[in-house]
Coordinates of C-alpha atoms and ligand atoms in Angstrom, one line a residue:
Chain K
M2 CA 2.2 29.7 -4.2
E3 CA 3.9 32.5 -6.5
K4 CA 1.8 32.2 -9.8
A5 CA -1.5 31.5 -7.9
S6 CA -2.8 35.5 -8.8
A7 CA -3.8 34.3 -12.1
S8 CA -5.3 30.4 -11.2
A9 CA -7.1 32.8 -8.3
W10 CA -8.7 35.6 -10.7
R11 CA -10.0 33.0 -13.0
K12 CA -12.4 31.5 -10.0
F13 CA -13.0 35.6 -9.0
N14 CA -16.3 34.9 -9.6
A15 CA -16.9 31.9 -7.6
R16 CA -14.5 32.7 -5.1
Y17 CA -15.6 36.4 -4.9
N18 CA -19.8 36.4 -5.1
M19 CA -20.6 32.9 -4.9
I20 CA -21.6 32.1 -8.3
G21 CA -22.1 28.1 -9.2
N22 CA -24.1 26.8 -12.2
V23 CA -27.0 24.9 -12.5
C24 CA -27.4 22.7 -15.3
K25 CA -30.9 22.9 -17.0
T26 CA -31.3 19.4 -18.3
C27 CA -31.7 18.5 -14.6
N28 CA -32.0 21.2 -12.2
T29 CA -28.7 20.0 -10.4
K30 CA -27.6 23.1 -8.3
Y31 CA -23.1 22.9 -9.0
F32 CA -20.9 24.8 -6.1
P33 CA -17.9 25.4 -6.8
P34 CA -19.2 25.7 -10.8
R35 CA -18.3 22.3 -13.3
I36 CA -17.7 22.3 -17.3
V37 CA -20.4 18.3 -17.0
C38 CA -22.8 17.7 -15.2
K39 CA -22.5 14.6 -12.9
N40 CA -26.0 13.7 -13.6
C41 CA -26.2 14.8 -18.2
G42 CA -23.0 13.9 -19.4
R43 CA -22.5 15.7 -22.9
N44 CA -26.5 16.5 -22.3
T45 CA -25.0 19.5 -19.8
K46 CA -26.8 22.5 -19.9
M47 CA -25.2 24.9 -17.4
E48 CA -25.8 28.2 -16.4
E49 CA -24.7 30.8 -13.7
Y50 CA -26.8 30.3 -10.5
Q51 CA -26.2 32.8 -7.6
F52 CA -25.7 30.8 -3.9
S53 CA -27.2 32.4 -1.1
G54 CA -24.2 31.7 0.7
K55 CA -26.6 30.8 3.6
G56 CA -26.5 26.9 4.9
E57 CA -24.8 25.0 8.3
I58 CA -22.1 23.5 8.9
F59 CA -22.0 20.3 8.1
S60 CA -17.6 18.9 10.0
F61 CA -15.2 21.1 11.2
T62 CA -11.4 21.4 12.8
K63 CA -9.1 24.1 13.5
I64 CA -5.9 23.9 11.6
H65 CA -3.3 24.6 14.1
V66 CA 0.4 22.8 11.4
P67 CA -0.3 25.0 8.3
S68 CA 0.7 24.8 4.4
E69 CA 3.2 27.1 3.7
A70 CA 1.1 30.0 2.5
F71 CA -1.1 29.6 5.9
K72 CA 2.1 30.5 7.5
E73 CA 1.0 33.7 9.1
S74 CA -2.6 32.4 10.0
A75 CA -2.6 29.8 11.8
P76 CA -4.8 28.3 13.7
Y77 CA -7.9 28.3 11.2
V78 CA -11.2 27.0 11.6
I79 CA -12.6 24.9 8.6
G80 CA -15.5 23.8 7.9
V81 CA -17.3 21.7 5.3
I82 CA -20.3 23.7 5.0
K83 CA -23.8 22.6 3.5
L84 CA -25.0 25.5 1.8
E85 CA -29.4 25.6 1.7
E86 CA -29.1 24.7 -2.2
G87 CA -27.4 21.6 -1.5
P88 CA -23.8 21.4 -2.1
M89 CA -21.1 21.6 0.1
I90 CA -18.6 23.2 0.3
E91 CA -15.0 23.7 2.7
G92 CA -14.4 26.8 4.2
H93 CA -13.3 29.2 6.9
I94 CA -14.7 29.9 9.6
V95 CA -14.0 33.4 10.7
D96 CA -13.8 33.8 14.5
S97 CA -16.9 35.8 16.0
G98 CA -16.7 34.9 19.0
K99 CA -18.9 32.1 18.9
E100 CA -17.5 28.2 19.6
P101 CA -18.2 26.8 15.6
Q102 CA -20.8 23.8 16.1
I103 CA -22.2 21.0 13.7
G104 CA -25.6 22.2 12.8
A105 CA -24.8 25.7 13.3
K106 CA -26.1 28.3 11.2
V107 CA -23.8 29.9 9.6
K108 CA -23.6 33.2 6.1
Q109 CA -20.9 33.8 3.6
V110 CA -18.9 37.0 3.7
F111 CA -16.3 37.8 2.2
R112 CA -12.6 38.1 3.8
R113 CA -8.6 38.7 2.5
M114 CA -7.0 34.6 2.1
Y115 CA -3.7 35.2 2.4
T116 CA -0.8 37.5 0.6
D117 CA 0.3 35.7 -2.2
G118 CA 4.2 36.0 -3.4
E119 CA 6.6 38.2 -3.5
E120 CA 4.9 41.1 -4.1
G121 CA 2.7 40.2 -1.3
L122 CA -0.9 40.1 -3.9
I123 CA -3.8 39.9 -1.1
T124 CA -6.2 36.8 -2.7
Y125 CA -9.5 37.5 -1.4
H126 CA -12.1 34.9 -0.9
F127 CA -15.9 33.6 1.2
K128 CA -15.2 32.5 4.4
F129 CA -18.4 31.9 6.6
E130 CA -19.6 33.6 9.7
L131 CA -21.5 31.6 12.7
I132 CA -24.9 34.5 12.8
Chain V
M19 CA -5.9 -13.5 -17.9
R20 CA -3.3 -15.7 -16.4
D21 CA -3.0 -15.9 -12.6
V22 CA 0.1 -13.9 -11.2
A23 CA 2.5 -14.2 -9.0
I24 CA 5.2 -12.1 -6.8
I25 CA 8.4 -13.6 -7.0
G26 CA 10.5 -11.0 -5.2
I27 CA 10.5 -8.6 -2.5
G28 CA 13.0 -6.0 -0.9
L29 CA 12.5 -3.2 1.8
T30 CA 14.5 -0.3 2.7
K31 CA 14.2 0.9 6.6
F32 CA 11.9 4.1 6.4
G33 CA 12.4 6.4 8.6
E34 CA 14.5 10.0 8.4
R35 CA 17.6 8.0 6.4
W36 CA 19.2 11.4 5.3
E37 CA 22.4 10.0 4.5
H38 CA 20.1 8.9 1.3
G39 CA 18.3 9.5 -2.0
M40 CA 16.1 8.7 -3.8
R41 CA 18.2 6.4 -5.7
E42 CA 20.1 5.4 -3.2
L43 CA 16.5 4.1 -1.5
M44 CA 15.9 2.6 -4.6
A45 CA 18.8 0.6 -4.8
E46 CA 18.9 -0.6 -1.8
A47 CA 14.7 -2.3 -1.8
G48 CA 16.2 -3.0 -5.9
V49 CA 18.8 -5.3 -5.2
K50 CA 17.0 -6.9 -2.5
A51 CA 14.1 -7.5 -4.5
I52 CA 15.8 -9.2 -6.9
T53 CA 18.4 -12.0 -5.4
D54 CA 14.9 -12.5 -2.8
A55 CA 13.3 -13.7 -6.9
N56 CA 17.0 -15.0 -7.8
I57 CA 16.6 -13.1 -11.7
G58 CA 19.4 -11.2 -13.7
S59 CA 19.1 -7.8 -14.8
K60 CA 18.9 -9.2 -18.3
D61 CA 15.0 -11.2 -17.3
V62 CA 13.4 -8.4 -16.7
E63 CA 10.8 -6.9 -19.0
I64 CA 9.1 -3.6 -18.0
V65 CA 9.2 -1.6 -14.7
Y66 CA 6.3 0.5 -13.0
G67 CA 7.7 3.5 -11.0
S68 CA 5.6 4.9 -8.3
T69 CA 6.3 8.2 -6.8
M70 CA 3.5 11.3 -5.0
A71 CA 5.6 14.3 -5.1
S72 CA 9.2 13.4 -6.2
G73 CA 9.3 16.8 -8.0
R74 CA 8.5 18.9 -4.9
F75 CA 10.5 16.7 -2.2
V76 CA 13.6 16.2 -4.5
G77 CA 13.2 18.0 -7.8
Q78 CA 13.9 14.7 -9.3
E79 CA 10.7 13.6 -12.1
H80 CA 11.1 10.8 -14.4
M81 CA 11.6 8.5 -11.5
A82 CA 10.8 4.9 -13.5
A83 CA 12.8 5.0 -15.6
L84 CA 16.1 6.2 -13.1
L85 CA 15.0 3.6 -11.2
A86 CA 15.4 0.9 -14.2
D87 CA 18.9 2.6 -14.5
Q88 CA 19.9 2.4 -11.5
L89 CA 19.2 -0.9 -11.0
G90 CA 21.3 -1.4 -14.1
F91 CA 17.6 -3.5 -16.4
K92 CA 18.8 -2.0 -20.2
N93 CA 17.0 0.2 -21.9
I94 CA 13.5 -1.3 -21.0
P95 CA 10.2 0.0 -21.0
A96 CA 9.9 2.1 -17.9
V97 CA 6.7 4.1 -16.6
R98 CA 6.3 5.7 -13.6
I99 CA 2.7 5.8 -11.5
E100 CA 1.1 9.0 -9.9
N101 CA -2.1 8.3 -7.9
A102 CA -1.2 10.6 -4.5
C103 CA -0.7 8.2 -1.4
A104 CA -2.3 5.3 -3.5
S105 CA 0.8 5.7 -6.5
G106 CA 2.1 2.2 -5.2
G107 CA -0.7 0.4 -4.8
S108 CA -2.0 1.8 -8.4
A109 CA 1.6 0.8 -10.1
L110 CA 1.3 -2.6 -8.3
R111 CA -2.1 -3.1 -10.1
Q112 CA 0.0 -1.6 -13.9
G113 CA 2.4 -4.2 -12.9
Y114 CA -0.3 -7.6 -12.4
M115 CA -2.1 -6.6 -15.5
A116 CA 0.6 -6.4 -17.5
V117 CA 1.8 -10.2 -16.7
A118 CA -1.9 -11.2 -16.2
S119 CA -2.6 -9.3 -20.0
G120 CA 0.5 -11.9 -21.1
M121 CA 2.4 -8.9 -22.1
H122 CA 5.3 -9.6 -20.1
N123 CA 6.9 -12.1 -18.2
I124 CA 9.0 -10.7 -15.0
V125 CA 7.7 -7.0 -14.1
V126 CA 9.5 -4.7 -11.3
V127 CA 7.4 -2.4 -9.5
G128 CA 9.1 0.2 -6.7
G129 CA 7.9 3.1 -5.1
V130 CA 9.8 5.3 -3.7
E131 CA 9.7 8.4 -1.7
K132 CA 11.8 10.8 0.1
M133 CA 10.5 13.8 1.8
T134 CA 12.4 14.5 4.7
D135 CA 14.8 16.9 2.6
V136 CA 12.3 19.7 2.6
T137 CA 10.6 21.2 6.2
T138 CA 7.2 20.5 7.4
S139 CA 5.3 23.0 5.4
E140 CA 6.5 22.5 2.3
A141 CA 5.8 18.3 3.0
T142 CA 2.3 19.9 4.1
T143 CA 2.0 21.9 1.0
A144 CA 3.7 19.0 -1.4
L145 CA 1.1 16.4 -0.1
G146 CA -1.9 19.1 -0.1
G147 CA -2.1 18.3 -3.6
A148 CA -3.4 15.2 -3.1
G149 CA -6.7 17.0 -1.9
D150 CA -8.3 19.5 -4.5
Q151 CA -5.5 22.1 -5.2
E152 CA -8.4 24.7 -6.1
W153 CA -10.9 24.4 -3.8
E154 CA -8.9 22.6 -0.6
L155 CA -5.2 22.8 -0.7
S156 CA -6.1 26.9 -2.2
Q157 CA -7.7 27.5 1.5
G158 CA -4.7 26.3 3.8
I159 CA -6.4 22.7 4.1
T160 CA -3.9 20.3 4.6
F161 CA -3.8 16.6 4.5
P162 CA -4.5 16.1 8.4
G163 CA -7.4 19.1 8.1
L164 CA -9.2 16.8 5.7
Y165 CA -9.1 13.5 7.8
A166 CA -9.5 15.8 11.0
L167 CA -13.4 16.7 9.0
M168 CA -14.0 13.2 8.7
A169 CA -12.7 12.2 12.3
K170 CA -15.1 14.9 13.5
R171 CA -18.1 14.0 11.7
H172 CA -17.4 10.3 12.2
M173 CA -17.5 11.4 16.2
H174 CA -21.2 13.3 15.6
E175 CA -22.3 10.2 13.8
Y176 CA -21.0 7.2 15.7
G177 CA -19.6 8.8 19.2
T178 CA -16.3 8.2 18.2
T179 CA -13.3 9.3 20.8
E180 CA -10.3 10.6 20.4
E181 CA -9.1 7.6 23.3
Q182 CA -10.8 5.4 20.6
L183 CA -8.3 6.8 17.3
A184 CA -5.5 7.2 19.4
S185 CA -5.7 3.6 20.5
V186 CA -4.8 2.6 16.8
A187 CA -2.2 5.1 16.8
V188 CA -0.9 2.6 20.0
K189 CA -1.7 -0.8 18.4
N190 CA 0.4 0.2 14.9
H191 CA 3.0 1.7 17.7
E192 CA 3.4 -1.5 19.0
N193 CA 3.5 -3.9 16.1
A194 CA 6.2 -1.4 14.2
A195 CA 8.0 -2.2 17.7
K196 CA 8.2 -5.8 16.4
N197 CA 9.2 -4.5 12.6
E198 CA 13.2 -3.8 11.9
Y199 CA 11.9 -1.6 9.1
A200 CA 9.8 0.2 10.8
Q201 CA 10.0 4.5 11.6
F202 CA 9.0 4.2 15.3
R203 CA 10.6 1.8 17.7
K204 CA 9.2 3.0 20.6
P205 CA 5.3 1.6 21.9
I206 CA 3.4 4.8 23.1
S207 CA 0.8 5.0 25.1
I208 CA -2.9 6.9 25.1
Q209 CA -1.9 9.4 27.2
D210 CA 0.9 9.7 25.0
V211 CA -1.1 10.4 21.8
L212 CA -3.7 12.5 23.5
K213 CA -1.2 14.8 24.9
S214 CA 1.0 14.9 21.6
K215 CA 0.7 18.1 20.0
V216 CA -2.8 19.2 18.4
V217 CA -2.6 19.0 14.0
A218 CA -5.7 20.2 12.8
E219 CA -8.3 19.2 15.8
P220 CA -9.0 16.4 16.6
L221 CA -5.6 14.8 15.5
K222 CA -2.8 15.1 17.3
V223 CA 0.7 14.5 16.0
F224 CA 0.7 10.8 17.1
D225 CA -2.9 10.4 15.4
C226 CA -0.8 11.3 12.0
S227 CA 1.3 8.7 9.7
P228 CA 4.8 10.9 10.1
I229 CA 7.3 12.7 7.2
S230 CA 9.4 9.9 6.0
D231 CA 12.2 8.3 3.7
G232 CA 12.1 4.9 2.0
A233 CA 11.3 2.8 -0.8
A234 CA 9.4 -0.6 -1.5
V235 CA 9.9 -3.4 -4.7
V236 CA 8.4 -6.1 -5.8
V237 CA 8.7 -8.7 -8.3
L238 CA 5.8 -10.2 -10.8
A239 CA 5.9 -13.3 -13.0
P240 CA 3.0 -15.6 -14.3
L241 CA 2.3 -17.7 -11.8
E242 CA 3.1 -20.9 -13.8
I243 CA 6.7 -20.6 -13.7
A244 CA 6.7 -18.1 -10.7
K245 CA 8.2 -21.7 -8.5
K246 CA 10.9 -21.7 -11.1
Y247 CA 12.3 -18.6 -8.7
N248 CA 11.2 -19.2 -5.7
D249 CA 9.6 -21.4 -2.8
T250 CA 6.6 -19.9 -1.7
P251 CA 5.4 -17.6 -4.6
I252 CA 2.3 -15.6 -3.5
K253 CA -0.7 -16.0 -6.0
I254 CA -2.2 -12.2 -6.6
A255 CA -5.6 -13.4 -6.1
A256 CA -7.5 -9.9 -7.2
S257 CA -6.7 -6.7 -8.3
A258 CA -9.4 -3.9 -8.2
Q259 CA -9.2 -0.1 -7.7
A260 CA -12.1 2.3 -7.8
S261 CA -11.9 6.1 -7.8
D262 CA -13.6 9.0 -6.1
T263 CA -14.3 13.0 -6.0
L264 CA -11.1 15.4 -5.2
G265 CA -12.8 17.2 -3.5
L266 CA -14.1 15.7 0.0
S267 CA -16.8 17.8 0.8
E268 CA -18.3 16.6 -2.9
R269 CA -19.3 13.3 -1.4
E270 CA -22.4 12.2 -0.1
S271 CA -21.0 11.4 3.3
L272 CA -17.4 11.8 5.3
T273 CA -17.6 8.8 7.3
E274 CA -17.1 6.4 4.6
L275 CA -14.6 6.1 1.6
K276 CA -17.0 5.0 -1.7
A277 CA -14.1 4.0 -3.6
T278 CA -12.9 1.5 -0.8
K279 CA -16.0 -0.1 -0.5
I280 CA -16.3 -0.4 -4.6
A281 CA -12.9 -1.7 -4.8
A282 CA -13.3 -4.3 -1.8
A283 CA -16.4 -5.1 -3.7
N284 CA -14.8 -5.9 -6.5
A285 CA -11.5 -7.7 -5.4
Y286 CA -13.7 -10.0 -3.3
K287 CA -16.0 -10.9 -5.9
N288 CA -12.5 -11.7 -8.3
A289 CA -10.9 -13.7 -5.4
G290 CA -13.7 -16.0 -4.5
V291 CA -13.3 -15.2 -0.7
K292 CA -15.4 -12.8 2.1
P293 CA -13.9 -10.7 4.6
S294 CA -14.3 -13.4 7.8
D295 CA -11.8 -15.6 5.3
I296 CA -8.5 -12.4 5.0
N297 CA -6.3 -13.2 7.8
V298 CA -4.3 -10.5 7.8
V299 CA -4.3 -6.9 6.0
E300 CA -2.3 -3.8 6.3
V301 CA -4.6 -0.4 5.6
H302 CA -4.2 2.5 4.7
D303 CA -4.0 4.2 8.5
C304 CA -2.5 8.1 7.4
F305 CA -4.1 9.4 10.4
T306 CA -5.9 7.0 13.6
I307 CA -9.6 7.8 12.1
A308 CA -8.4 6.7 8.2
E309 CA -8.2 2.9 9.9
I310 CA -11.1 3.1 11.1
L311 CA -13.2 4.0 8.0
A312 CA -11.1 1.1 6.6
I313 CA -12.2 -1.7 8.1
E314 CA -15.5 -0.7 8.2
D315 CA -15.1 -0.2 4.3
L316 CA -13.9 -3.0 3.4
G317 CA -16.3 -4.9 5.5
F318 CA -14.6 -6.2 8.7
Y319 CA -16.9 -4.3 10.7
E320 CA -20.0 -2.5 10.2
K321 CA -20.5 1.5 10.2
G322 CA -19.8 2.9 13.8
K323 CA -18.4 -0.6 15.2
A324 CA -14.9 -0.4 14.3
A325 CA -13.8 2.5 16.8
K326 CA -14.5 0.1 20.1
A327 CA -13.4 -2.8 17.9
I328 CA -9.5 -1.2 18.1
F329 CA -10.5 -0.1 21.4
D330 CA -11.1 -3.3 23.0
G331 CA -8.0 -5.4 20.7
E332 CA -10.0 -7.3 18.7
T333 CA -7.4 -5.8 15.8
K334 CA -4.3 -6.6 17.7
L335 CA -1.8 -9.0 16.0
N336 CA -3.0 -12.4 16.3
S337 CA -6.2 -11.5 17.9
K338 CA -9.4 -11.4 15.8
L339 CA -8.3 -9.7 12.5
S340 CA -4.5 -8.2 12.8
V341 CA -4.9 -4.9 11.1
N342 CA -1.2 -3.0 9.9
T343 CA 1.6 -6.1 11.3
S344 CA 4.0 -3.8 9.8
G345 CA 2.8 -1.0 12.7
G346 CA 1.1 0.3 9.2
L347 CA 1.5 4.2 8.0
K348 CA 1.8 5.0 11.4
G349 CA 3.8 3.0 12.8
C350 CA 6.5 1.6 10.0
G351 CA 6.2 4.8 8.6
H352 CA 4.5 6.8 5.2
P353 CA 7.1 7.5 2.3
V354 CA 3.9 8.2 0.0
G355 CA 5.4 6.5 -2.8
A356 CA 6.7 3.3 -1.4
T357 CA 3.7 3.0 0.8
G358 CA 1.4 0.8 -1.7
I359 CA 4.2 -1.9 -2.5
K360 CA 5.4 -1.7 0.9
Q361 CA 2.2 -3.6 2.1
A362 CA 2.1 -6.5 -0.4
V363 CA 5.8 -6.8 0.8
E364 CA 4.7 -6.8 4.4
I365 CA 1.7 -9.3 3.8
T366 CA 3.9 -11.1 1.2
M367 CA 6.6 -12.3 4.1
Q368 CA 3.5 -12.8 6.2
L369 CA 1.8 -15.5 3.9
R370 CA 5.3 -17.0 3.8
G371 CA 6.0 -17.3 7.1
E372 CA 8.8 -15.1 7.2
A373 CA 7.2 -11.8 9.3
K374 CA 9.5 -13.3 13.1
E375 CA 7.8 -11.4 16.1
R376 CA 4.9 -10.5 14.0
Q377 CA 3.8 -13.3 12.1
V378 CA -0.2 -14.1 12.4
N379 CA -0.5 -17.9 13.0
G380 CA -1.3 -19.3 9.6
A381 CA -2.0 -17.0 7.6
E382 CA -3.6 -18.3 4.5
I383 CA -5.0 -15.2 3.1
G384 CA -4.5 -11.4 3.2
M385 CA -5.0 -7.8 1.7
T386 CA -3.8 -4.8 0.8
H387 CA -5.3 -1.6 1.2
N388 CA -3.8 1.6 -0.5
V389 CA -5.8 5.1 -0.6
G390 CA -4.7 8.4 -2.3
G391 CA -5.9 11.7 -1.3
S392 CA -8.9 11.9 1.5
G393 CA -10.2 8.9 -0.8
A394 CA -10.1 10.2 -5.0
T395 CA -8.6 6.8 -5.4
A396 CA -8.2 3.5 -3.8
V397 CA -6.9 0.2 -4.7
V398 CA -7.2 -3.2 -3.0
H399 CA -5.5 -6.2 -3.2
I400 CA -6.2 -10.5 -2.3
M401 CA -3.5 -12.6 -2.1
K402 CA -3.0 -16.0 -0.9
R403 CA -0.2 -18.5 -0.6
A404 CA 0.3 -19.9 -3.9
N405 CA 1.6 -24.1 -2.8
Ligands
LIG529 C1 2.5 15.6 11.8 C2 3.2 16.2 11.5 C3 2.6 17.1 11.4 C4 4.5 16.6 12.8 O1 5.4 17.1 12.1 P1 6.5 17.8 12.7 O2 5.3 19.1 13.8 O3 7.3 18.8 12.0 O4 7.1 17.4 14.0 P2 8.8 17.2 14.6 O5 9.8 16.9 12.7 O6 9.1 18.7 14.9 O7 8.7 15.9 15.2 C5 8.9 16.4 16.6 C6 9.3 14.8 17.4 O8 7.5 14.1 16.6 C7 8.4 13.1 16.3 N1 7.2 12.8 15.3 C8 7.0 13.4 13.7 N2 6.0 13.3 13.9 C9 5.4 11.9 14.0 C10 4.2 10.8 13.7 N3 3.3 11.3 12.6 N4 3.8 10.2 14.9 C11 5.0 10.1 16.0 N5 5.9 11.1 16.2 C12 6.0 11.9 15.1 C13 9.6 13.2 15.6 O9 10.0 11.9 15.6 C14 9.6 14.1 16.8 O10 10.4 13.1 17.3 P3 11.9 13.8 18.2 O11 11.3 15.1 19.2 O12 12.0 13.0 19.4 O13 13.0 13.6 17.3 C15 3.7 15.2 10.5 O14 4.7 14.0 11.1 C16 2.7 15.2 8.9 O15 2.3 16.4 8.5 N6 2.2 14.3 9.2 C17 1.6 14.2 8.4 C18 2.3 13.7 7.2 C19 0.9 13.1 5.8 O16 -0.1 14.3 5.6 N7 0.9 12.4 4.5 C20 0.3 12.1 3.7 C21 -0.9 11.2 4.3 S1 -2.0 9.9 2.9
LIG530 ZN1 -27.8 17.5 -15.6

């Protein structure tokens, strides 16, 4: 995880602002953004697309045994979120005192993710909060 | 295309093998396999090796050349195959293609993983690379976490219960108790599973395959000359593989593995058999939910029906369909790079009639099912007694 800051920076637009993309050839929206449209191949015409950050919980779990970078934060709740624009994405569901449930509505919030490497660089990321 | 047969098998005991490193494990399984095949080192033309993350676990890459060297196969080509937890099945398929194509005659396929030298959280990070690093692992979504997301959705859609999940582990520990190569030899109860420590809700420690050391090796040859080496060659009747998105949430459904369905459909077609013809199957039960998904996606049960069938005992040894007679990944252990090849070793033992206490009566046709990541790779092989 020590070198993760550069890779986090490359994903800045998506991870901070939930900017995905849309293929102008077939109108399919993607989050996370990708280069090649699954339908259109070499005829892909991608443009940036701002997702609303709203959606609902499709599935969720609470992780008790974490990976190394998340040792300090366990346990934490992860959801598969179906965004209102169509795509699904995994993300943290922050503790708001409410119990997560499949079908429950969520909105995107901006939070600290973990502290990175020896320099203690703080990484931020979108997370989700129950409405 | 030529018919391909397995003429030799070798396995180490799985588990925490702290006195043995990666190369000793490979050598142990390798010597058994070439002895079983009754071949000399000079007979081997190419080696396919599989390990998922030896670089992360022991700092050693370039594993296939090491395997060839450790077995004294001087200067032959050696290729490492990495496909996460499906590395072994994928390597087997490469070996199969090398023989089927006519390019090579005697081919050795070996898999290994030495996982217990690192801490559980380091292992969890390394295994997390089987999923989508940029959108899953980077958010702390572990491997058990991915399968927990599938389990939760399966429970929601089909009413699957934690007791039914637990019954997969109970059955597989029961089989493992009969397998001298298995990591866990102690039968467990549903209560033991339910009471074990939570890893990622609803999965507990006993719903998970363990962290294991181990190696498995097979020797392949064209069927037409296989009898020269072995009285009971086992024919690989079909070898099929498919892929899917690395990220779990990019798929339409969390309750099926499309790659498994596609690979299985191709395997049945190529072997000319249907699910009801299969007598014994080793499926990829990295987590209890994975065995439920597997026997549904492989066509043995309708979607949503497998959990109850397992709970009711239909997949126990010598019942309706014998599933994971080795103990599966859950009971036998899951040294990731070795698993896909170990499955082929188990089916070979079953079809040869050498599985002792865990022998499936009259086993004629068997199947292996190896999954990488949360379903981004699936490999299915169908095997038959060649007679
Ligand atoms: C489940 C898991 C987190 C448990 O690791 P852990 O919390 O470090 O467990 P420990 O090593 O402390 O073991 C505690 C006890 O449980 C036992 N145990 C550990 N994992 C077990 C498992 N999966 N099943 C049954 N028993 C297990 C140990 O033998 C030990 O018993 P002991 O106290 O009698 O010696 C770990 O095995 C794991 O990550 N498994 C998943 C591996 C994976 O993702 N593989 C890839 C899938 S494709
Ligand atoms: Zn398109």
